[in-house]
CSV table of C-alpha atoms in Angstrom, one decimal:
chain,number,residue,atom,x,y,z
A,1099,ALA,CA,197.1,26.4,-71.3
A,1100,ALA,CA,194.4,28.9,-70.4
A,1101,ALA,CA,194.7,28.2,-66.7
A,1102,MET,CA,198.5,28.5,-67.0
A,1103,ALA,CA,198.3,31.8,-68.9
A,1104,GLY,CA,195.6,33.1,-66.5
A,1105,ALA,CA,198.1,32.5,-63.5
A,1106,ALA,CA,200.9,34.1,-65.4
A,1107,LEU,CA,198.7,37.1,-66.3
A,1108,SER,CA,197.8,37.4,-62.7
A,1109,ARG,CA,201.4,37.7,-61.6
A,1110,VAL,CA,201.9,40.6,-64.0
A,1111,PRO,CA,201.9,43.6,-62.0
A,1112,ASP,CA,199.1,46.2,-63.1
A,1113,VAL,CA,201.4,49.4,-62.5
A,1114,GLN,CA,205.1,49.7,-62.7
A,1115,ILE,CA,206.2,53.3,-62.5
A,1116,ASP,CA,209.0,55.2,-61.0
A,1117,GLY,CA,208.8,56.6,-57.7
A,1118,ASP,CA,209.4,60.4,-58.5
A,1119,GLY,CA,209.8,62.8,-61.5
A,1120,VAL,CA,208.2,63.3,-64.9
A,1121,PHE,CA,208.4,60.3,-67.3
A,1122,LYS,CA,207.0,58.6,-70.4
A,1123,TYR,CA,204.5,55.9,-69.7
A,1124,VAL,CA,202.7,53.1,-72.1
A,1125,LEU,CA,199.3,51.4,-71.5
A,1126,VAL,CA,199.7,47.7,-72.5
A,1127,ARG,CA,197.1,45.0,-73.2
A,1128,VAL,CA,198.5,41.8,-71.9
A,1129,ARG,CA,197.2,38.4,-73.3
A,1130,GLY,CA,197.8,34.9,-72.5
A,1131,ALA,CA,196.6,31.9,-74.7
A,1132,GLY,CA,192.9,31.6,-74.1
A,1133,ALA,CA,192.8,34.1,-71.0
A,1134,PRO,CA,191.2,37.1,-70.8
A,1135,ALA,CA,193.5,40.4,-71.3
A,1136,LYS,CA,194.2,43.0,-68.8
A,1137,ASP,CA,195.9,46.4,-69.3
A,1138,VAL,CA,198.8,47.4,-67.3
A,1139,VAL,CA,200.7,50.8,-67.0
A,1140,ARG,CA,204.6,51.1,-67.4
A,1141,GLY,CA,206.4,54.2,-67.0
A,1142,HIS,CA,210.1,55.0,-66.3
A,1143,GLY,CA,212.6,57.9,-66.6
A,1144,TRP,CA,215.2,55.6,-68.1
A,1145,ALA,CA,213.2,55.4,-71.4
A,1146,GLU,CA,214.1,57.9,-74.0
A,1147,TYR,CA,211.1,56.6,-76.3
A,1148,HIS,CA,207.9,55.2,-75.6
A,1149,ALA,CA,208.9,52.2,-77.7
A,1150,ASP,CA,211.7,51.5,-75.3
A,1151,LEU,CA,209.2,51.0,-72.6
A,1152,PHE,CA,206.8,48.7,-74.8
A,1153,GLU,CA,209.8,46.6,-76.0
A,1154,ARG,CA,211.2,46.0,-72.5
A,1155,THR,CA,207.7,45.1,-71.2
A,1156,ALA,CA,207.1,43.0,-74.3
A,1157,GLU,CA,210.4,41.1,-73.8
A,1158,GLU,CA,209.6,40.4,-70.0
A,1159,LEU,CA,206.1,39.2,-70.8
A,1160,ALA,CA,207.4,36.9,-73.8
A,1161,ARG,CA,209.5,34.9,-71.3
A,1162,HIS,CA,206.2,34.2,-69.3
A,1163,GLY,CA,204.3,33.1,-72.4
A,1164,LEU,CA,202.4,36.3,-72.7
A,1165,SER,CA,202.1,38.6,-75.7
A,1166,CYS,CA,201.0,42.4,-75.5
A,1167,GLU,CA,200.1,45.2,-77.6
A,1168,CYS,CA,200.6,48.9,-77.1
A,1169,LEU,CA,197.4,50.9,-76.6
A,1170,GLY,CA,199.4,54.2,-76.5
A,1171,GLY,CA,201.3,56.5,-74.4
A,1172,GLY,CA,201.7,59.7,-72.4
A,1173,ARG,CA,203.5,61.1,-69.7
A,1174,LEU,CA,203.3,60.8,-65.9
A,1175,SER,CA,204.2,63.4,-63.2
A,1176,HIS,CA,204.6,61.7,-59.9
A,1177,ARG,CA,205.1,64.1,-56.8
A,1178,PRO,CA,205.4,61.5,-54.2
A,1179,GLU,CA,205.9,64.1,-51.4
A,1180,GLU,CA,202.6,65.7,-52.5
A,1181,ARG,CA,200.9,62.3,-53.0
A,1182,LYS,CA,200.1,63.3,-56.6
A,1183,ILE,CA,200.4,61.9,-60.1
A,1184,HIS,CA,199.1,63.8,-63.1
A,1185,VAL,CA,198.6,61.7,-66.4
A,1186,TYR,CA,199.0,63.8,-69.9
A,1187,GLY,CA,200.4,63.9,-73.2
A,1188,TYR,CA,200.8,61.0,-75.9
A,1189,SER,CA,203.1,59.0,-77.7
A,1190,VAL,CA,204.1,59.9,-81.2
A,1191,GLY,CA,204.5,56.4,-82.3
A,1192,PHE,CA,201.6,54.7,-80.3
A,1193,GLY,CA,199.2,57.7,-79.8
A,1194,ARG,CA,197.5,58.9,-76.9
A,1195,ALA,CA,196.7,56.3,-74.4
A,1196,ASP,CA,193.5,56.2,-72.7
A,1197,HIS,CA,194.2,58.3,-69.8
A,1198,ALA,CA,191.0,57.5,-67.9
A,1199,VAL,CA,192.0,53.9,-68.0
A,1200,THR,CA,195.6,54.7,-66.8
A,1201,THR,CA,194.0,56.6,-64.0
A,1202,GLU,CA,191.9,54.1,-62.6
A,1203,LYS,CA,194.9,51.7,-62.5
A,1204,LEU,CA,197.1,54.2,-60.9
A,1205,LYS,CA,194.0,55.0,-58.2
A,1206,ALA,CA,194.0,51.3,-57.4
A,1207,GLU,CA,197.9,51.2,-56.8
A,1208,TYR,CA,198.0,54.4,-55.0
A,1209,PRO,CA,194.7,54.8,-53.4
A,1210,ASP,CA,195.9,57.5,-51.1
A,1211,TYR,CA,197.0,59.6,-53.9
A,1212,GLU,CA,195.2,62.4,-55.7
A,1213,ILE,CA,195.5,61.3,-59.3
A,1214,THR,CA,194.4,63.7,-62.4
A,1215,TRP,CA,194.8,63.5,-66.0
A,1216,ALA,CA,194.4,65.9,-69.3
A,1217,ASP,CA,194.6,65.4,-72.9
A,1218,GLU,CA,196.4,68.7,-73.2
A,1219,GLY,CA,200.1,68.8,-73.1
A,1220,TYR,CA,202.9,66.8,-74.2
């Protein structure tokens, strides 16, 4: 079961965010049975609330036998024409995500971007 969970976990993208704009994001810890956990970033403009992002993510993961918990949220400002992403703010429902962790995930996904974060702002 652990090997299957590990394989399912490895197929979960670390980062899924919209290509442009300012939108909410959540930092989610994903777990499979007996497999180590990993943190993933999800951010989309369609989400009115951070909970919308988390619930959609949880549903997708559950189909693969994975569970998850929300570690917090914030906002992303993604400006592809400038190759910049800024991470800031917080989620009222889930609290502030660890933006430093989010930034590292984004840097791995967007190595040629300038990625910054701040605890200020909403």
